[in-house]
Coordinates of C-alpha atoms and ligand atoms in Angstrom, one line a residue:
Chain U
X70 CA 30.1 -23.2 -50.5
X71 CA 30.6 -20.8 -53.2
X72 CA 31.8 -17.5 -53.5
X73 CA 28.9 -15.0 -52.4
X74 CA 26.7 -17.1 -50.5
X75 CA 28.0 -15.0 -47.2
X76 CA 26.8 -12.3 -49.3
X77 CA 23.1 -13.1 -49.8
X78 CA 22.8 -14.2 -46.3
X79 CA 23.8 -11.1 -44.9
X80 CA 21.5 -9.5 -47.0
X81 CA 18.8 -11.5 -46.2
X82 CA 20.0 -10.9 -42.0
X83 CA 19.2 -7.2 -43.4
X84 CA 16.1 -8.0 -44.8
X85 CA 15.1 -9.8 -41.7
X86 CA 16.3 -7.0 -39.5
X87 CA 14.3 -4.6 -41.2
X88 CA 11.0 -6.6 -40.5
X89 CA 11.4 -7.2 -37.3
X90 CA 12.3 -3.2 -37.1
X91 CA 8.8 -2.4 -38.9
X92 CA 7.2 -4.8 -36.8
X93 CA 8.5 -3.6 -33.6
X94 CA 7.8 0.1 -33.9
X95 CA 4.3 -0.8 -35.8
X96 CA 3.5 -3.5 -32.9
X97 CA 4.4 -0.8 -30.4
X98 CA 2.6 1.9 -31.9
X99 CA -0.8 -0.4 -32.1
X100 CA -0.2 -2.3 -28.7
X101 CA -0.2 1.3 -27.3
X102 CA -3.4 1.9 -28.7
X103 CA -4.6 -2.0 -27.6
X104 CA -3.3 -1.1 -24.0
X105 CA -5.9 2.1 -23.6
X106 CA -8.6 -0.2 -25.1
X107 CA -7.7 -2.9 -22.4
X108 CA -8.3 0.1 -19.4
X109 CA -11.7 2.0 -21.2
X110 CA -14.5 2.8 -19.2
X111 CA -16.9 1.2 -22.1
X112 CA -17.4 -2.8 -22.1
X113 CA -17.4 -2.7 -25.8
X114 CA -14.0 -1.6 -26.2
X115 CA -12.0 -3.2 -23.7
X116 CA -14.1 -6.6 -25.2
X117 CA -12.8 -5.6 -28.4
X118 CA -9.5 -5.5 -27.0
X119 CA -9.7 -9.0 -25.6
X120 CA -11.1 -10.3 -28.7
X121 CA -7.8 -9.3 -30.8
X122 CA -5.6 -10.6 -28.0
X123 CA -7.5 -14.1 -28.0
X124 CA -7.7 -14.1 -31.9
X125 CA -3.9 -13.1 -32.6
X126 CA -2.5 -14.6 -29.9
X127 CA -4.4 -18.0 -30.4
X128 CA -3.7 -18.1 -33.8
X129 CA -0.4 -20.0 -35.0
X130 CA 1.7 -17.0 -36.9
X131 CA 2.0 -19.6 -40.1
X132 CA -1.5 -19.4 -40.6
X133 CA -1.8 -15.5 -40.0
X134 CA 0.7 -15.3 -42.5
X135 CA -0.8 -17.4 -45.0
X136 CA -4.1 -15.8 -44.2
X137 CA -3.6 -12.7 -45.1
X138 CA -1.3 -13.0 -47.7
X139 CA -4.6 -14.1 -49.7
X140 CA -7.1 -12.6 -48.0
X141 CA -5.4 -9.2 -49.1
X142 CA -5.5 -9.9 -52.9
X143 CA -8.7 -11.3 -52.6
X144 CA -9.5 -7.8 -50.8
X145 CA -8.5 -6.4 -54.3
X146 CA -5.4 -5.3 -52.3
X147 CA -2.7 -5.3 -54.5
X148 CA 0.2 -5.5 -51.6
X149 CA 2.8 -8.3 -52.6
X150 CA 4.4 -10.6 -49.9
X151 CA 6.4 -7.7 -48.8
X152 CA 3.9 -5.6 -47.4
X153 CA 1.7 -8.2 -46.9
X154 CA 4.5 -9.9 -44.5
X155 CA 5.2 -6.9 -42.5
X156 CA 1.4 -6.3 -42.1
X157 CA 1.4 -9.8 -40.0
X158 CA 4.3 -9.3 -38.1
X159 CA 3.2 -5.7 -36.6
X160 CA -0.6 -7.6 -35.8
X161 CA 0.8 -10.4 -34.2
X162 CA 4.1 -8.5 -31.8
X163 CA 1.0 -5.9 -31.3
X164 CA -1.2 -8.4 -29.0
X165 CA 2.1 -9.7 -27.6
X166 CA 3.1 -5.9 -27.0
X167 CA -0.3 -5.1 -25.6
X168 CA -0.3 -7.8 -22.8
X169 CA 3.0 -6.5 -21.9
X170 CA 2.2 -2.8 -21.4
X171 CA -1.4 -4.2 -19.8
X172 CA 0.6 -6.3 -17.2
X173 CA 3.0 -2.8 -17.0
X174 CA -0.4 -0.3 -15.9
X175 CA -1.5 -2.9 -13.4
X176 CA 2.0 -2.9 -11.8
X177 CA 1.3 0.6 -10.9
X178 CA 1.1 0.4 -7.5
X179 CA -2.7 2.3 -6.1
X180 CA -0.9 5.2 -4.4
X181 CA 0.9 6.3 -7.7
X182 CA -2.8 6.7 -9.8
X183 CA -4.3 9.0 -6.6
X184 CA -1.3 11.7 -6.5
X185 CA -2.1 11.9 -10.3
X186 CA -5.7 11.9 -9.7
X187 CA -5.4 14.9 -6.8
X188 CA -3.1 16.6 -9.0
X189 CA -5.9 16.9 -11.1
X190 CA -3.9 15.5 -13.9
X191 CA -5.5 15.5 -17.1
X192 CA -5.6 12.4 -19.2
X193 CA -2.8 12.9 -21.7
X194 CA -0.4 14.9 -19.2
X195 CA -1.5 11.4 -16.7
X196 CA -0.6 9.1 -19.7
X197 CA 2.8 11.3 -21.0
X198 CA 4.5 11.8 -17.4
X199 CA 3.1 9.2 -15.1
X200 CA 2.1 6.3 -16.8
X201 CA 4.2 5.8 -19.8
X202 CA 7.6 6.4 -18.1
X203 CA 6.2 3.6 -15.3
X204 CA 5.4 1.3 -17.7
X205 CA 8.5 1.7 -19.9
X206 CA 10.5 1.0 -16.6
X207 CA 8.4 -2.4 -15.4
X208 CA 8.2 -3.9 -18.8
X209 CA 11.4 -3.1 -20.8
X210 CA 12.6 -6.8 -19.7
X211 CA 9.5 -8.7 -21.1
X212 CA 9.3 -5.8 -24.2
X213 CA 13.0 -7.1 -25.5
X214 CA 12.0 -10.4 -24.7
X215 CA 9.5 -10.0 -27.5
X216 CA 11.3 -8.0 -29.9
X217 CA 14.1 -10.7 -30.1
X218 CA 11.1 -13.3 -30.7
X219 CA 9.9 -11.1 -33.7
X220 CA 13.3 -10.9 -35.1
X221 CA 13.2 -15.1 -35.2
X222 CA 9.2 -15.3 -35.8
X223 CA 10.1 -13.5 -39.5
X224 CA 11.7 -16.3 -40.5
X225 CA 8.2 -17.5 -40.6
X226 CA 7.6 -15.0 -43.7
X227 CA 10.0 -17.3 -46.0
X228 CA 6.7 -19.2 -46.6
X229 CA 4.9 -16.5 -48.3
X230 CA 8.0 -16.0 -50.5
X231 CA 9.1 -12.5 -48.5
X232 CA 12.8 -13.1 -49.6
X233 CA 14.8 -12.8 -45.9
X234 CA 17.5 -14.6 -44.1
X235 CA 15.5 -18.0 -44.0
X236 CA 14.5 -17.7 -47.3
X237 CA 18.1 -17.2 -48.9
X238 CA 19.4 -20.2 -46.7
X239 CA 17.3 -22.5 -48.7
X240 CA 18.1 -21.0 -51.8
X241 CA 21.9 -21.4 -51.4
X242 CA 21.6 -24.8 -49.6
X243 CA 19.0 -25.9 -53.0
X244 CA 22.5 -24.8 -54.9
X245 CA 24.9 -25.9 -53.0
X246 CA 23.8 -28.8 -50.7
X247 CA 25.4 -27.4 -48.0
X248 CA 22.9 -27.9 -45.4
X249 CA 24.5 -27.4 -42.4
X250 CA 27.3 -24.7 -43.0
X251 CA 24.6 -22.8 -44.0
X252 CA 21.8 -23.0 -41.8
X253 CA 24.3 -22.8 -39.2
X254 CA 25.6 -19.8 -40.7
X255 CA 22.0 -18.5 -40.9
X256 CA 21.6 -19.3 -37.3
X257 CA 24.7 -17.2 -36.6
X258 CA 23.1 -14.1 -38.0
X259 CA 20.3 -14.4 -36.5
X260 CA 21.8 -15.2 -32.8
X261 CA 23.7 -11.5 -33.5
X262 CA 20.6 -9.6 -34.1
X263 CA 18.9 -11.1 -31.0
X264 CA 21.7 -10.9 -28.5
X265 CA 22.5 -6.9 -30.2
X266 CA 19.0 -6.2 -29.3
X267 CA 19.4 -8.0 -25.8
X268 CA 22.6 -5.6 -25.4
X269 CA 20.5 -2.7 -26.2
X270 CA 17.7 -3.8 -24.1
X271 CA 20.3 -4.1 -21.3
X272 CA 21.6 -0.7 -21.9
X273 CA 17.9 1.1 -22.0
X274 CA 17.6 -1.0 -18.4
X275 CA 20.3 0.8 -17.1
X276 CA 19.7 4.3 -18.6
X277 CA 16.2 4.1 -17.2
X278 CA 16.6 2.7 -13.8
X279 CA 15.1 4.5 -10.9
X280 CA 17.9 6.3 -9.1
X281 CA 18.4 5.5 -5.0
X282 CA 16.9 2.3 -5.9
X283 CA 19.1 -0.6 -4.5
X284 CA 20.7 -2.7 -7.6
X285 CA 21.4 0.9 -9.8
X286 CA 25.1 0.7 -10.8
X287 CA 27.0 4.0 -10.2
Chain X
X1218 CA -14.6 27.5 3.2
X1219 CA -15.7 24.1 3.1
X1220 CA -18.8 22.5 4.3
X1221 CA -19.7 19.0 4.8
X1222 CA -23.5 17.4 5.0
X1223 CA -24.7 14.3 6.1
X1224 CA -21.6 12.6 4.2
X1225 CA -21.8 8.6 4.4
X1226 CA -19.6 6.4 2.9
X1227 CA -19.7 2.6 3.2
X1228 CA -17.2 -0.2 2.2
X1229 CA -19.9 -3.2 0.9
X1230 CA -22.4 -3.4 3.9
X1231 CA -20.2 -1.9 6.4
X1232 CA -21.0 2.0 7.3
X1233 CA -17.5 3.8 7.6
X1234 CA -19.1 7.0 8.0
X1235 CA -22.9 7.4 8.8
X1236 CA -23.1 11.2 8.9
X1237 CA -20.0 13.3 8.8
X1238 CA -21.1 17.0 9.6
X1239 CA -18.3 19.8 9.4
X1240 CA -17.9 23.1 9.0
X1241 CA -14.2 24.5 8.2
X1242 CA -14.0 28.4 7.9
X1243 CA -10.9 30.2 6.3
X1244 CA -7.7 29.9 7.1
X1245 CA -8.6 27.3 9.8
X1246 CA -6.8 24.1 11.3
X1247 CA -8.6 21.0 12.1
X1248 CA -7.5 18.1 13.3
X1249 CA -8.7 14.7 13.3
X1250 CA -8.7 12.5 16.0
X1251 CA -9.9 8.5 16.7
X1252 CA -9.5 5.1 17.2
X1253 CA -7.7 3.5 14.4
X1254 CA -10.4 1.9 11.5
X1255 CA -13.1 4.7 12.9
X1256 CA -12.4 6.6 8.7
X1257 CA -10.6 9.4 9.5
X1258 CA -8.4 8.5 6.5
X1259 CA -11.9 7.7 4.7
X1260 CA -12.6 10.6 5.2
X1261 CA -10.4 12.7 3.6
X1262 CA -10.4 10.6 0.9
X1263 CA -13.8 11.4 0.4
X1264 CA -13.5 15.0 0.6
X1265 CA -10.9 14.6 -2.3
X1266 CA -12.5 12.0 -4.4
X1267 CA -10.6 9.5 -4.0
X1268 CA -13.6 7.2 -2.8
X1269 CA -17.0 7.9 -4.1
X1270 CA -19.4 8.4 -1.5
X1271 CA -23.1 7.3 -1.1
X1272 CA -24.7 10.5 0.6
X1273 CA -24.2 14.0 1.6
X1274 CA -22.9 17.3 0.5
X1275 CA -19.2 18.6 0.3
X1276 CA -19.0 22.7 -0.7
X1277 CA -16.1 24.5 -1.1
X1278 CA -16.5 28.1 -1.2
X1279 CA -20.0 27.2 -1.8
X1280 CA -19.1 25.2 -5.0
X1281 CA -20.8 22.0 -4.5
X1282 CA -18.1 19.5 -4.9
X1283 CA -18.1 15.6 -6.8
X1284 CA -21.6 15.1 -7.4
X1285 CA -24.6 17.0 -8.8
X1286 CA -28.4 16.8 -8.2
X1287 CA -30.2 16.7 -11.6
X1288 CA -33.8 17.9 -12.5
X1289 CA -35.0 14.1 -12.0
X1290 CA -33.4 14.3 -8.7
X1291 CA -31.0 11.6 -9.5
X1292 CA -27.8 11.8 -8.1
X1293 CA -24.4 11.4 -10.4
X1294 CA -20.7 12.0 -10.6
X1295 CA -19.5 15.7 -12.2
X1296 CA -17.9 15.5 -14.8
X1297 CA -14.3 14.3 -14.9
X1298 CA -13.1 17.9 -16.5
X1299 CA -14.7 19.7 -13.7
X1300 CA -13.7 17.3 -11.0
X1301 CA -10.1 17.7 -11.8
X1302 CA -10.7 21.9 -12.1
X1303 CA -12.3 21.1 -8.6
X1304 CA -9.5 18.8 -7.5
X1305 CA -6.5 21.7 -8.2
X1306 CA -8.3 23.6 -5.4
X1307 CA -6.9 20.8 -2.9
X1308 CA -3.8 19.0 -2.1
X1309 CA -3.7 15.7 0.0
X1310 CA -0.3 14.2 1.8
X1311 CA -0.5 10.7 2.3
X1312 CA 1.1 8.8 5.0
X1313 CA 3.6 7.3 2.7
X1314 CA 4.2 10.0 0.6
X1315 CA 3.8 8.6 -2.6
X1316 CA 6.3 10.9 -4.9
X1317 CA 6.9 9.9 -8.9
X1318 CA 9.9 7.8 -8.5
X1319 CA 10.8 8.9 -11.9
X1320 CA 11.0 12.3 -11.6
X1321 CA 13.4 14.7 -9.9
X1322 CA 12.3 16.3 -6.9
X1323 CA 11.7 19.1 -8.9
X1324 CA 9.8 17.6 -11.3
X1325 CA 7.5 16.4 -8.8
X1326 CA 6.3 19.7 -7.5
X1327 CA 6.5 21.2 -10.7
X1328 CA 4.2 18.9 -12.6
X1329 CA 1.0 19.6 -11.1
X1330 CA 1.4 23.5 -12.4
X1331 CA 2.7 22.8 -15.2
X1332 CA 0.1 20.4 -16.9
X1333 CA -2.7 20.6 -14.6
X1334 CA -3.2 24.1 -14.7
X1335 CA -1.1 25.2 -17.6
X1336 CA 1.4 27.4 -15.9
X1337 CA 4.5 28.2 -18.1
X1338 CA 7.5 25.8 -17.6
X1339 CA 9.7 29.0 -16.5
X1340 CA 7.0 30.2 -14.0
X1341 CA 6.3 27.1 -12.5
X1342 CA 10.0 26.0 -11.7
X1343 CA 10.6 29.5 -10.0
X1344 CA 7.3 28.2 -8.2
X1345 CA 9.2 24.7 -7.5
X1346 CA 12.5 26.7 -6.5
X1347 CA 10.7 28.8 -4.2
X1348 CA 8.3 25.7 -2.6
X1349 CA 11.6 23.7 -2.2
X1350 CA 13.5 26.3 -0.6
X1351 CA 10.8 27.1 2.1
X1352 CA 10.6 23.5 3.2
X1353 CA 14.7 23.3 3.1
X1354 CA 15.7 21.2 0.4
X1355 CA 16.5 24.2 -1.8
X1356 CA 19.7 21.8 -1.9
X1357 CA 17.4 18.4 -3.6
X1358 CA 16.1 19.7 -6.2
X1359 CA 17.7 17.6 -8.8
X1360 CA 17.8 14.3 -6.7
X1361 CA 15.4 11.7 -7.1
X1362 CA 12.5 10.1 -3.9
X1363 CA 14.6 7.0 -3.5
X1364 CA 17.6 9.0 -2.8
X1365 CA 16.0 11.4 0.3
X1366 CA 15.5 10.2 3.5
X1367 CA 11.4 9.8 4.5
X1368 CA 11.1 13.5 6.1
X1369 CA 12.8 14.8 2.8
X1370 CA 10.4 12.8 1.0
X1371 CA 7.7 14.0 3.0
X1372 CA 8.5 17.9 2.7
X1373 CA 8.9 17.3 -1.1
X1374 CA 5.1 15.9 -1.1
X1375 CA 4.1 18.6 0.9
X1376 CA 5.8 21.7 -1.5
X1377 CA 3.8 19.4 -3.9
X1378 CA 0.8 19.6 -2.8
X1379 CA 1.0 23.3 -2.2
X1380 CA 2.7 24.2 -6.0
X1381 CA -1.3 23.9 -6.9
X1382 CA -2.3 26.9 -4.5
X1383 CA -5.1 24.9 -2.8
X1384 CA -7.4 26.2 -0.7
X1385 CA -7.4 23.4 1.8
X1386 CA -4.8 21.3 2.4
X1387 CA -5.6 17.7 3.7
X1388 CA -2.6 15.8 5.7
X1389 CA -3.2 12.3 6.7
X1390 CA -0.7 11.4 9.3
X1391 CA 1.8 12.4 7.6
X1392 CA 4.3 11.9 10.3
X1393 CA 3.4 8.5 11.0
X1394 CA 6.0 6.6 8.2
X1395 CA 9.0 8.7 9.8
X1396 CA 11.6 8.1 12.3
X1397 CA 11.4 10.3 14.9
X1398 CA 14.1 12.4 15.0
X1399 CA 12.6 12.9 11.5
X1400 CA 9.4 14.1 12.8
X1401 CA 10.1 17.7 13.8
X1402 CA 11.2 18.3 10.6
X1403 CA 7.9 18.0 8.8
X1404 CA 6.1 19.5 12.0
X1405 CA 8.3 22.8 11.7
X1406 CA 6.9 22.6 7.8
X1407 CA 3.7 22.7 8.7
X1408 CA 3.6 25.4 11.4
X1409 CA 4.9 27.7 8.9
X1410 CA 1.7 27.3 6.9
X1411 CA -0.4 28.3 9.5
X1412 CA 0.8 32.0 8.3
X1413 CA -0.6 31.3 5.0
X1414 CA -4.1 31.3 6.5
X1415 CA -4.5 28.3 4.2
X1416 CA -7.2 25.6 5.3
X1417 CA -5.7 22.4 7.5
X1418 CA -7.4 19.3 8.0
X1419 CA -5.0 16.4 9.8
X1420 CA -5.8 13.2 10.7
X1421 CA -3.0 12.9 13.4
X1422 CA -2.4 10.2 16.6
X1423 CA 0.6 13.0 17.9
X1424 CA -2.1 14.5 20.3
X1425 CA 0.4 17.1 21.6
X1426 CA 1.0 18.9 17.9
X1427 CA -2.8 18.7 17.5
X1428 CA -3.2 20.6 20.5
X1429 CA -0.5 22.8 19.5
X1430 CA -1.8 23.6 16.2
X1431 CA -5.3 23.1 15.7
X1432 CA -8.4 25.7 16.4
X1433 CA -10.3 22.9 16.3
X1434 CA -10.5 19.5 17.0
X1435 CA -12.8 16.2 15.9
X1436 CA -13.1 13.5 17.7
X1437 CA -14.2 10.7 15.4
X1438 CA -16.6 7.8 16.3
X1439 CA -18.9 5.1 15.1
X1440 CA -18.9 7.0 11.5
X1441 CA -19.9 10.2 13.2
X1442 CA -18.4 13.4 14.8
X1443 CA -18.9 12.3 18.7
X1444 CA -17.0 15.9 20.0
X1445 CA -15.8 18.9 18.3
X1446 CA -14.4 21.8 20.0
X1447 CA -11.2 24.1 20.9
X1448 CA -8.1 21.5 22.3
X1449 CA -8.6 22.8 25.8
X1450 CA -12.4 21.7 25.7
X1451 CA -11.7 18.6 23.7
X1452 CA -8.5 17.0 25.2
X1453 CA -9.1 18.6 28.8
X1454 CA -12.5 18.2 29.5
X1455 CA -13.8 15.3 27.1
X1456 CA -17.2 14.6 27.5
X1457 CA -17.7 11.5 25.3
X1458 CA -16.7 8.2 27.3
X1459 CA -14.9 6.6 24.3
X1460 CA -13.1 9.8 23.7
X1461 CA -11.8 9.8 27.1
X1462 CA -10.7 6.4 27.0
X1463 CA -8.9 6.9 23.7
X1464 CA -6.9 10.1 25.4
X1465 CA -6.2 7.8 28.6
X1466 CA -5.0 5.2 25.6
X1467 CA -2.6 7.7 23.4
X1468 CA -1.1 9.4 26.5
X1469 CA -0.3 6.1 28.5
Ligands
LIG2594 N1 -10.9 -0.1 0.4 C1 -11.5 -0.6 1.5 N2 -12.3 -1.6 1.4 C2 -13.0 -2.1 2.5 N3 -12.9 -1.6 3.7 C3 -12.1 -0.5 3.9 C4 -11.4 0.1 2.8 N4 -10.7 1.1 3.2 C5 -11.0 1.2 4.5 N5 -11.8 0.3 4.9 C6 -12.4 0.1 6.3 O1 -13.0 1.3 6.7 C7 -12.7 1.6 8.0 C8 -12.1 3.0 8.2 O2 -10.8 2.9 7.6 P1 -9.8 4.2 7.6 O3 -8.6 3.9 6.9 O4 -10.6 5.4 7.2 O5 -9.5 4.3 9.2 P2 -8.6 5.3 9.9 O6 -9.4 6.1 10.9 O7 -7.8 6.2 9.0 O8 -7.6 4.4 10.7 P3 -6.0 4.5 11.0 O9 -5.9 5.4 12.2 O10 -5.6 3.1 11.4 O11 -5.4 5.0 9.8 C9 -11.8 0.5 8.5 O12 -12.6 -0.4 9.3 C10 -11.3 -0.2 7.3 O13 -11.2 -1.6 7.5
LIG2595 MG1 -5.8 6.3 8.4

């Protein structure tokens, strides 16, 4: 393997990294607004929100890829792969977000809702202290769960030529026919991004956990 | 005051209450009293809103409380901004307490000033300090629910309720959860609110601190009030069969 080829691949890890990092805050930021949809009072919207889920979710992440890289320039969007990329990757960790934090409101137990409620707790102040900080706590497992998918689903972007981790592995193995010290040095990087965000997932865990609650480490 | 019509409230096809008629004047203490499943926690989840009813009046201070009567004579909910206005004028205790696990006790009493009714952060943790300190856990403030034991719980929920100056307060057995050598604890809490001339309604099986503390008390029945009067007249000379067996049933 020549001389550089460590090189690229860690700068496609970056690249990759960066995705997934766009993806997840984006995907968070738009499963948020999924996860009101899911509890509205009107029919329309939380059908709206299952629509998306169905859709996204139902849809291989290939083809959502493929889909809107040229649906967009055939939108007269002039994005590039780049944008284009990131675009699917924040739609598709959104409905996987959104079921989390939907599964997260519906694990607040009855009791919790009614002291808000007779509080007379208005919807924001409800959302900001009550619910949020609940559903931070009963999801964070299944949330890293799917960050550490995203940061493997980019690898799915290669296709649409966004140049990342995947992508420079078949460059250098095209060069070099080194298949297999390559992908498994590709496979390396990406098991070190997963299990860093695992170790910070694991960390949040502990900094969050409810105190008195049996299993919270001194 | 509050004032209570003709309220019935079914579960499905099952009357819970079938015509609820109270009056409770300022500063007074009722207590409720009945056979287990008879509503008396229905009820005072109606009077808060935390179950919709079918029929009747609630007023408060002559505000007419969680639904309105339009000009077509249909009845509907109020509005959800002037429920919660309405709401702030009330506090209920539950049984089990129910604090925000993820909050400091502090936090728990403080947030119902603070974001229901907009009182400064600095004003309404002197309010906190002050609630805290009068039910004795002046010492708690920064610990969390899970780490107090159920009568600490239960005197955070109650300094709670009362950071929202209500006008009534509405305790549901809110003894029952505790050991008792805990109980006395939360009793001696709310004697000293009798002083505050603040509005009591209990649902309560400790016939004893009812008698005690109540200028009133309501015998609950078959969805109605079956007797209502002073503890001597109620628990001494009963007049309602059923009521009389349920006091041969609590003190045996
Ligand atoms: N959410 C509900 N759905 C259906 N039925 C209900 C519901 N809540 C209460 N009930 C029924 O309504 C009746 C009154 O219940 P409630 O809890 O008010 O009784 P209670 O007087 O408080 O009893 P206890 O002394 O055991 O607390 C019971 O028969 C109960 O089964
Ligand atoms: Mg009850």
């Amino acid at each position: 393997m020549p001389a550089g080829s460590l090189q690229l691949l860690a700068q496609g890890a970056i690249v990759s990294l960066l995705l997934a990092a766009s993806a997840i805050v984006g995907g968070t930021l738009l499963a948020i607004v999924l996860a009101v949809m899911a509890f509205s009072r009107l029919a329309a919207v939380r059908a709206g929100y299952r629509v998306y889920v169905y859709v996204v979710r139902g849809t291989p992440l290939l083809v959502l890829a493929l889909l809107l890289f040229y649906a967009l320039p055939a939108l007269d969007l002039r994005t590039g792969p780049y944008i284009a990329g990131t675009l699917v990757l924040i739609i598709y960790t959104a409905a996987l977000f959104a079921e989390v934090f939907r599964g997260g409101v519906l694990a607040i137990p009855r009791p919790q809702w009614e002291s808000a409620r007779s509080l007379g707790l208005p919807p924001l102040a409800m959302f900001r202290k009550v619910v949020a900080p609940l559903v931070t706590r009963y999801t964070l497992p299944p949330y890293v769960n799917v960050c550490v998918m995203t940061v493997k689903a980019s690898s799915v972007l290669s296709i649409i030529s966004v140049w990342e981790l995947t992508l420079a592995a078949r460059e250098i193995i095209e060069r070099t026919f080194a298949v297999f010290t390559v992908l498994g040095l590709a496979a390396a990087f990406y098991f070190v991004m997963c299990f860093g965000i695992d170790r910070l997932g694991r960390r949040l865990e502990r900094h969050l956990a409810l105190r008195g609650f049996a299993g919270e480490r001194a | 005051m509050i004032e209570i019509r003709g309220l019935q409230k079914a579960f499905g096809a099952v009357g819970v209450l079938r015509g609820i008629d109270l009056d409770i004047a300022d500063g007074e203490v009722v207590a409720l009293i009945g056979r287990s499943g008879c509503g008396k926690t229905t009820l005072l989840r109606c009077i808060n809103f935390l179950e919709t009813y079918e029929a009747g009046e609630i007023r408060l201070d002559g505000q007419p409380l969680w639904y309105r009567t339009g000009a077509d004579g249909v009845r509907r909910r109020m509005g959800d901004a002037e429920a919660r206005r309405m709401r702030q004028q009330m506090g209920i205790v539950f049984q089990q307490y129910n604090l925000f696990p993820h909050m400091t006790v502090l936090d728990n009493v403080v947030l119902g000033p603070r974001f229901s009714q907009g009182v400064s952060a600095l004003e309404a943790e002197a309010l906190g300090r002050r609630l805290l300190a009068r039910v004795g856990l002046e010492g708690k403030m920064s610990a969390y629910p899970a780490q107090l034991s159920g009568g600490q719980q239960q005197r955070v929920a109650i300094a709670r309720a009362l950071a929202m100056r209500p006008k009534v307060l509405l305790l549901d057995e809110i003894t029952s959860a505790l050991d008792p050598e805990l109980v006395g604890e939360v009793e001696d809490v709310i004697r000293s609110l009798l002083s505050d001339r603040i509005m009591l309604v209990l649902v309560t099986h400790a016939v004893g601190f009812a008698r005690e503390i109540a200028h009133r008390i309501a015998y609950i029945a078959d969805g109605a009030i079956a007797e209502l009067g002073k503890p001597a007249e109620v628990l001494d000379r009963p007049k309602d069969p059923g009521l009389k067996e349920f006091l041969r049933r609590v003190r045996s």
